[in-house]
Amino acid sequence: MDTKLREIIESLIFISQEPLSLEKMKEVLQEFPFEEVEGAFKELKESYASNDRGIQIIQRAGGYLLSTKPECDLWVRRLLKMERKNKLTSASLETLSAIAYHQPTTLSEISVLRGVDSTHTLKTLLQKKLIKIVGRKKSPGSPLLYRTTDKFLTYFGLNSLDDLPSPEEIKKILEEQADLEE
Amino acid sequence: METLETYQVKLEAFQGPLDLLLFLIKKRKIDIHDIPIAIITREYLEYLNHKKRINLDREAEFLLIAALLIHIKSQMLLPRERVLEEEEEKDLRQLLVERLVDYQKIKTASLLLKEKEDEELQKWRRTFLPPLLETDALDFIEVSLFDLAESFFRLMRQREKEETKTIKGKEISLEQKMREIIQELKKNSFLDFLDYFNRQESFEEAFVAFFSLLELIKSKIVIATQESHFQSIKVWFRKKAHKVN
């Protein structure tokens, strides 16, 4: 197939600020039939997957992006003179999963789920743009409603909310833990 | 019988009371749906007694669950005269179990998310391109009138403390002020809410400016947005309104 189209798509993914969706590719590559775009993209993906490259194409938040491979982390950090990146606190992780599984949800619902007042954690997550306000709940006091953002998906390497650990997966892990303790 | 010493973990290590309860249940290898309330309550309270530092906010949350445990326990000890009471006790216990089950799910999911985070943080992407220029491509939140009014009155209260004397300013009409706001927007594309009102000479002027702004928002000529909650409020032209003017 057309190598040129493949090159264009590669450039687009390289330069795109957000994960590049197929729809966006189609929009930009309007002079090409969509099947061709799709085909060229598939070839590009395969060539990345089969070659010994330090860069990979990954699917995040409904689009595609280029990233370095985890095994190169040490040297990338050495070049950028960066320590390991800051990780989220356990409180943040817990609050995020409470929101992710119960969205849209309110501060008080989250606090009840965790058994802990979550005002401060929520504020931190808003500042980090991992969650957003989507409106107010139609209940007494009209509390604000929160949802996770696309940045949340990208941060945890998820393509969509469907990629969150499923209830079955969680159940299996809990059963395994219980078995281990027997 | 195990003593507390054999598994001394500081209270600070737990995310909250539910976390501690789960720990105690796991420790005893108890089925979460069948908790021996008396034993768990005792161990839970022992933990509270052994805490090192006092942190009132945190403690209140731990005490809340302690109170619930004791309540359930006392209900179980009392002779049951009516079926109704039995149901109530069952309900409380059932509610606690449900909360624990829900919490356990979230906690497990958060551990899985942590693994994903670890892996994802080792993948590097380029992030140093200039930000997008299109303002509406950014994730802005439209600010409600309530939030606007709140910010405005907070600001005015601050100024009230600062200014003890106010020289009576010139009289300004709503129309004049509205025109002024539009002029500023044409010049700078946006207007910083707090900054704008701080620049007003007198209270009267600030109030007129505030009502002019509300009028402009009402007639959908401008829009007030916030990049995220707790960040500064900015006022913009609405795209279509721009052409009308």
mmCIF file of N, CA and C in Angstrom, chain B residues 28-102:
data_model
loop_
_atom_site.group_PDB
_atom_site.id
_atom_site.type_symbol
_atom_site.label_atom_id
_atom_site.label_comp_id
_atom_site.label_asym_id
_atom_site.label_seq_id
_atom_site.Cartn_x
_atom_site.Cartn_y
_atom_site.Cartn_z
ATOM 1 N N ARG B 28 -7.896 -12.293 60.903
ATOM 2 C CA ARG B 28 -8.555 -13.421 61.578
ATOM 3 C C ARG B 28 -9.098 -14.431 60.568
ATOM 4 N N LYS B 29 -8.863 -14.186 59.322
ATOM 5 C CA LYS B 29 -9.353 -15.071 58.263
ATOM 6 C C LYS B 29 -10.851 -15.312 58.372
ATOM 7 N N ILE B 30 -11.554 -14.218 58.544
ATOM 8 C CA ILE B 30 -13.001 -14.299 58.713
ATOM 9 C C ILE B 30 -13.667 -13.997 57.383
ATOM 10 N N ASP B 31 -14.789 -14.651 57.139
ATOM 11 C CA ASP B 31 -15.589 -14.314 55.966
ATOM 12 C C ASP B 31 -16.223 -12.945 56.204
ATOM 13 N N ILE B 32 -16.025 -12.075 55.228
ATOM 14 C CA ILE B 32 -16.495 -10.702 55.376
ATOM 15 C C ILE B 32 -18.014 -10.625 55.612
ATOM 16 N N HIS B 33 -18.741 -11.629 55.116
ATOM 17 C CA HIS B 33 -20.199 -11.606 55.256
ATOM 18 C C HIS B 33 -20.649 -12.134 56.620
ATOM 19 N N ASP B 34 -19.716 -12.629 57.388
ATOM 20 C CA ASP B 34 -20.077 -13.258 58.655
ATOM 21 C C ASP B 34 -19.109 -12.809 59.749
ATOM 22 N N ILE B 35 -19.174 -11.522 60.077
ATOM 23 C CA ILE B 35 -18.211 -10.961 61.021
ATOM 24 C C ILE B 35 -18.658 -11.210 62.463
ATOM 25 N N PRO B 36 -17.784 -11.769 63.294
ATOM 26 C CA PRO B 36 -18.120 -11.849 64.715
ATOM 27 C C PRO B 36 -17.953 -10.462 65.334
ATOM 28 N N ILE B 37 -19.050 -9.777 65.477
ATOM 29 C CA ILE B 37 -19.015 -8.366 65.851
ATOM 30 C C ILE B 37 -18.266 -8.131 67.161
ATOM 31 N N ALA B 38 -18.502 -8.994 68.153
ATOM 32 C CA ALA B 38 -17.896 -8.771 69.470
ATOM 33 C C ALA B 38 -16.372 -8.752 69.386
ATOM 34 N N ILE B 39 -15.818 -9.762 68.724
ATOM 35 C CA ILE B 39 -14.355 -9.867 68.633
ATOM 36 C C ILE B 39 -13.770 -8.695 67.849
ATOM 37 N N ILE B 40 -14.377 -8.440 66.699
ATOM 38 C CA ILE B 40 -13.857 -7.378 65.841
ATOM 39 C C ILE B 40 -13.964 -6.023 66.536
ATOM 40 N N THR B 41 -15.058 -5.801 67.241
ATOM 41 C CA THR B 41 -15.219 -4.532 67.948
ATOM 42 C C THR B 41 -14.117 -4.357 68.983
ATOM 43 N N ARG B 42 -13.837 -5.428 69.722
ATOM 44 C CA ARG B 42 -12.807 -5.334 70.754
ATOM 45 C C ARG B 42 -11.446 -4.996 70.125
ATOM 46 N N GLU B 43 -11.108 -5.716 69.063
ATOM 47 C CA GLU B 43 -9.802 -5.492 68.439
ATOM 48 C C GLU B 43 -9.710 -4.094 67.824
ATOM 49 N N TYR B 44 -10.823 -3.691 67.256
ATOM 50 C CA TYR B 44 -10.863 -2.352 66.655
ATOM 51 C C TYR B 44 -10.603 -1.294 67.724
ATOM 52 N N LEU B 45 -11.264 -1.426 68.863
ATOM 53 C CA LEU B 45 -11.108 -0.446 69.937
ATOM 54 C C LEU B 45 -9.702 -0.485 70.519
ATOM 55 N N GLU B 46 -9.119 -1.682 70.587
ATOM 56 C CA GLU B 46 -7.737 -1.785 71.061
ATOM 57 C C GLU B 46 -6.824 -0.950 70.171
ATOM 58 N N TYR B 47 -7.110 -1.017 68.901
ATOM 59 C CA TYR B 47 -6.299 -0.236 67.974
ATOM 60 C C TYR B 47 -6.397 1.254 68.250
ATOM 61 N N LEU B 48 -7.612 1.686 68.496
ATOM 62 C CA LEU B 48 -7.807 3.113 68.768
ATOM 63 C C LEU B 48 -7.077 3.514 70.039
ATOM 64 N N ASN B 49 -7.054 2.625 71.028
ATOM 65 C CA ASN B 49 -6.386 2.936 72.287
ATOM 66 C C ASN B 49 -4.877 3.024 72.129
ATOM 67 N N HIS B 50 -4.356 2.283 71.163
ATOM 68 C CA HIS B 50 -2.907 2.226 71.023
ATOM 69 C C HIS B 50 -2.331 3.291 70.108
ATOM 70 N N LYS B 51 -3.185 4.171 69.639
ATOM 71 C CA LYS B 51 -2.687 5.182 68.707
ATOM 72 C C LYS B 51 -1.662 6.080 69.398
ATOM 73 N N LYS B 52 -0.767 6.574 68.587
ATOM 74 C CA LYS B 52 0.319 7.368 69.164
ATOM 75 C C LYS B 52 -0.046 8.856 69.203
ATOM 76 N N ARG B 53 -0.372 9.380 68.055
ATOM 77 C CA ARG B 53 -0.651 10.811 68.004
ATOM 78 C C ARG B 53 -2.151 11.055 67.918
ATOM 79 N N ILE B 54 -2.526 12.265 68.211
ATOM 80 C CA ILE B 54 -3.948 12.586 68.123
ATOM 81 C C ILE B 54 -4.173 13.521 66.939
ATOM 82 N N ASN B 55 -5.051 13.088 66.084
ATOM 83 C CA ASN B 55 -5.425 13.908 64.942
ATOM 84 C C ASN B 55 -6.948 13.902 64.898
ATOM 85 N N LEU B 56 -7.520 15.010 65.324
ATOM 86 C CA LEU B 56 -8.966 15.029 65.564
ATOM 87 C C LEU B 56 -9.804 14.677 64.340
ATOM 88 N N ASP B 57 -9.441 15.236 63.194
ATOM 89 C CA ASP B 57 -10.216 14.985 61.984
ATOM 90 C C ASP B 57 -10.284 13.502 61.690
ATOM 91 N N ARG B 58 -9.110 12.901 61.721
ATOM 92 C CA ARG B 58 -9.000 11.494 61.404
ATOM 93 C C ARG B 58 -9.715 10.659 62.456
ATOM 94 N N GLU B 59 -9.502 11.044 63.710
ATOM 95 C CA GLU B 59 -10.055 10.250 64.788
ATOM 96 C C GLU B 59 -11.580 10.201 64.731
ATOM 97 N N ALA B 60 -12.165 11.316 64.364
ATOM 98 C CA ALA B 60 -13.629 11.375 64.303
ATOM 99 C C ALA B 60 -14.147 10.276 63.385
ATOM 100 N N GLU B 61 -13.461 10.075 62.272
ATOM 101 C CA GLU B 61 -13.897 9.056 61.322
ATOM 102 C C GLU B 61 -13.765 7.655 61.905
ATOM 103 N N PHE B 62 -12.667 7.435 62.636
ATOM 104 C CA PHE B 62 -12.469 6.131 63.266
ATOM 105 C C PHE B 62 -13.510 5.902 64.366
ATOM 106 N N LEU B 63 -13.816 6.986 65.078
ATOM 107 C CA LEU B 63 -14.779 6.865 66.182
ATOM 108 C C LEU B 63 -16.189 6.604 65.670
ATOM 109 N N LEU B 64 -16.492 7.176 64.517
ATOM 110 C CA LEU B 64 -17.814 6.987 63.931
ATOM 111 C C LEU B 64 -18.093 5.503 63.710
ATOM 112 N N ILE B 65 -17.122 4.823 63.133
ATOM 113 C CA ILE B 65 -17.282 3.387 62.875
ATOM 114 C C ILE B 65 -17.265 2.619 64.195
ATOM 115 N N ALA B 66 -16.448 3.074 65.158
ATOM 116 C CA ALA B 66 -16.425 2.430 66.477
ATOM 117 C C ALA B 66 -17.816 2.485 67.089
ATOM 118 N N ALA B 67 -18.439 3.662 66.988
ATOM 119 C CA ALA B 67 -19.778 3.830 67.551
ATOM 120 C C ALA B 67 -20.763 2.883 66.875
ATOM 121 N N LEU B 68 -20.621 2.737 65.581
ATOM 122 C CA LEU B 68 -21.509 1.844 64.830
ATOM 123 C C LEU B 68 -21.328 0.398 65.293
ATOM 124 N N LEU B 69 -20.063 -0.012 65.452
ATOM 125 C CA LEU B 69 -19.764 -1.376 65.897
ATOM 126 C C LEU B 69 -20.381 -1.638 67.270
ATOM 127 N N ILE B 70 -20.181 -0.678 68.173
ATOM 128 C CA ILE B 70 -20.701 -0.848 69.530
ATOM 129 C C ILE B 70 -22.224 -0.900 69.516
ATOM 130 N N HIS B 71 -22.802 -0.076 68.686
ATOM 131 C CA HIS B 71 -24.256 -0.064 68.561
ATOM 132 C C HIS B 71 -24.768 -1.430 68.102
ATOM 133 N N ILE B 72 -24.129 -1.963 67.080
ATOM 134 C CA ILE B 72 -24.552 -3.275 66.565
ATOM 135 C C ILE B 72 -24.388 -4.333 67.657
ATOM 136 N N LYS B 73 -23.257 -4.247 68.350
ATOM 137 C CA LYS B 73 -22.969 -5.227 69.402
ATOM 138 C C LYS B 73 -24.033 -5.153 70.503
ATOM 139 N N SER B 74 -24.343 -3.931 70.909
ATOM 140 C CA SER B 74 -25.314 -3.770 72.001
ATOM 141 C C SER B 74 -26.688 -4.277 71.573
ATOM 142 N N GLN B 75 -27.030 -4.050 70.330
ATOM 143 C CA GLN B 75 -28.304 -4.542 69.803
ATOM 144 C C GLN B 75 -28.375 -6.056 69.902
ATOM 145 N N MET B 76 -27.204 -6.683 69.687
ATOM 146 C CA MET B 76 -27.180 -8.142 69.693
ATOM 147 C C MET B 76 -27.297 -8.680 71.119
ATOM 148 N N LEU B 77 -26.785 -7.920 72.096
ATOM 149 C CA LEU B 77 -26.789 -8.377 73.481
ATOM 150 C C LEU B 77 -28.160 -8.231 74.128
ATOM 151 N N LEU B 78 -28.878 -7.196 73.687
ATOM 152 C CA LEU B 78 -30.174 -6.934 74.293
ATOM 153 C C LEU B 78 -31.164 -8.034 73.935
ATOM 154 N N PRO B 79 -32.032 -8.377 74.906
ATOM 155 C CA PRO B 79 -33.072 -9.363 74.558
ATOM 156 C C PRO B 79 -33.984 -8.784 73.496
ATOM 157 N N ARG B 80 -34.299 -9.587 72.534
ATOM 158 C CA ARG B 80 -35.134 -9.080 71.438
ATOM 159 C C ARG B 80 -36.585 -9.358 71.733
ATOM 160 N N GLU B 81 -37.303 -8.289 71.881
ATOM 161 C CA GLU B 81 -38.707 -8.488 72.193
ATOM 162 C C GLU B 81 -39.558 -8.426 70.942
ATOM 163 N N ARG B 82 -39.118 -7.609 70.073
ATOM 164 C CA ARG B 82 -39.944 -7.440 68.880
ATOM 165 C C ARG B 82 -39.151 -7.807 67.627
ATOM 166 N N VAL B 83 -39.872 -8.280 66.673
ATOM 167 C CA VAL B 83 -39.245 -8.664 65.413
ATOM 168 C C VAL B 83 -38.613 -7.446 64.753
ATOM 169 N N LEU B 84 -39.274 -6.329 64.973
ATOM 170 C CA LEU B 84 -38.835 -5.085 64.352
ATOM 171 C C LEU B 84 -37.380 -4.772 64.692
ATOM 172 N N GLU B 85 -37.061 -4.942 65.999
ATOM 173 C CA GLU B 85 -35.714 -4.631 66.456
ATOM 174 C C GLU B 85 -34.693 -5.548 65.808
ATOM 175 N N GLU B 86 -35.080 -6.772 65.710
ATOM 176 C CA GLU B 86 -34.174 -7.748 65.104
ATOM 177 C C GLU B 86 -33.846 -7.327 63.667
ATOM 178 N N GLU B 87 -34.875 -6.865 63.017
ATOM 179 C CA GLU B 87 -34.673 -6.445 61.631
ATOM 180 C C GLU B 87 -33.737 -5.252 61.546
ATOM 181 N N GLU B 88 -33.938 -4.355 62.506
ATOM 182 C CA GLU B 88 -33.118 -3.155 62.501
ATOM 183 C C GLU B 88 -31.651 -3.504 62.697
ATOM 184 N N GLU B 89 -31.417 -4.428 63.652
ATOM 185 C CA GLU B 89 -30.046 -4.846 63.943
ATOM 186 C C GLU B 89 -29.430 -5.492 62.705
ATOM 187 N N LYS B 90 -30.200 -6.351 62.094
ATOM 188 C CA LYS B 90 -29.742 -7.043 60.903
ATOM 189 C C LYS B 90 -29.360 -6.006 59.842
ATOM 190 N N ASP B 91 -30.232 -5.002 59.721
ATOM 191 C CA ASP B 91 -29.999 -3.978 58.718
ATOM 192 C C ASP B 91 -28.686 -3.254 58.928
ATOM 193 N N LEU B 92 -28.426 -2.860 60.169
ATOM 194 C CA LEU B 92 -27.190 -2.135 60.471
ATOM 195 C C LEU B 92 -25.976 -2.987 60.139
ATOM 196 N N ARG B 93 -26.061 -4.238 60.534
ATOM 197 C CA ARG B 93 -24.950 -5.145 60.281
ATOM 198 C C ARG B 93 -24.779 -5.344 58.776
ATOM 199 N N GLN B 94 -25.914 -5.541 58.131
ATOM 200 C CA GLN B 94 -25.905 -5.743 56.687
ATOM 201 C C GLN B 94 -25.315 -4.522 55.987
ATOM 202 N N LEU B 95 -25.699 -3.340 56.479
ATOM 203 C CA LEU B 95 -25.183 -2.098 55.884
ATOM 204 C C LEU B 95 -23.672 -2.008 56.025
ATOM 205 N N LEU B 96 -23.179 -2.381 57.200
ATOM 206 C CA LEU B 96 -21.745 -2.334 57.435
ATOM 207 C C LEU B 96 -21.023 -3.309 56.504
ATOM 208 N N VAL B 97 -21.590 -4.513 56.381
ATOM 209 C CA VAL B 97 -20.990 -5.512 55.484
ATOM 210 C C VAL B 97 -20.966 -4.971 54.057
ATOM 211 N N GLU B 98 -22.078 -4.373 53.644
ATOM 212 C CA GLU B 98 -22.127 -3.839 52.284
ATOM 213 C C GLU B 98 -21.076 -2.754 52.064
ATOM 214 N N ARG B 99 -20.934 -1.911 53.073
ATOM 215 C CA ARG B 99 -19.917 -0.845 52.967
ATOM 216 C C ARG B 99 -18.528 -1.449 52.857
ATOM 217 N N LEU B 100 -18.291 -2.479 53.665
ATOM 218 C CA LEU B 100 -16.980 -3.124 53.630
ATOM 219 C C LEU B 100 -16.715 -3.781 52.281
ATOM 220 N N VAL B 101 -17.747 -4.432 51.757
ATOM 221 C CA VAL B 101 -17.592 -5.096 50.461
ATOM 222 C C VAL B 101 -17.294 -4.058 49.380
ATOM 223 N N ASP B 102 -18.054 -2.954 49.400
ATOM 224 C CA ASP B 102 -17.824 -1.885 48.417
ATOM 225 C C ASP B 102 -16.421 -1.309 48.558
#
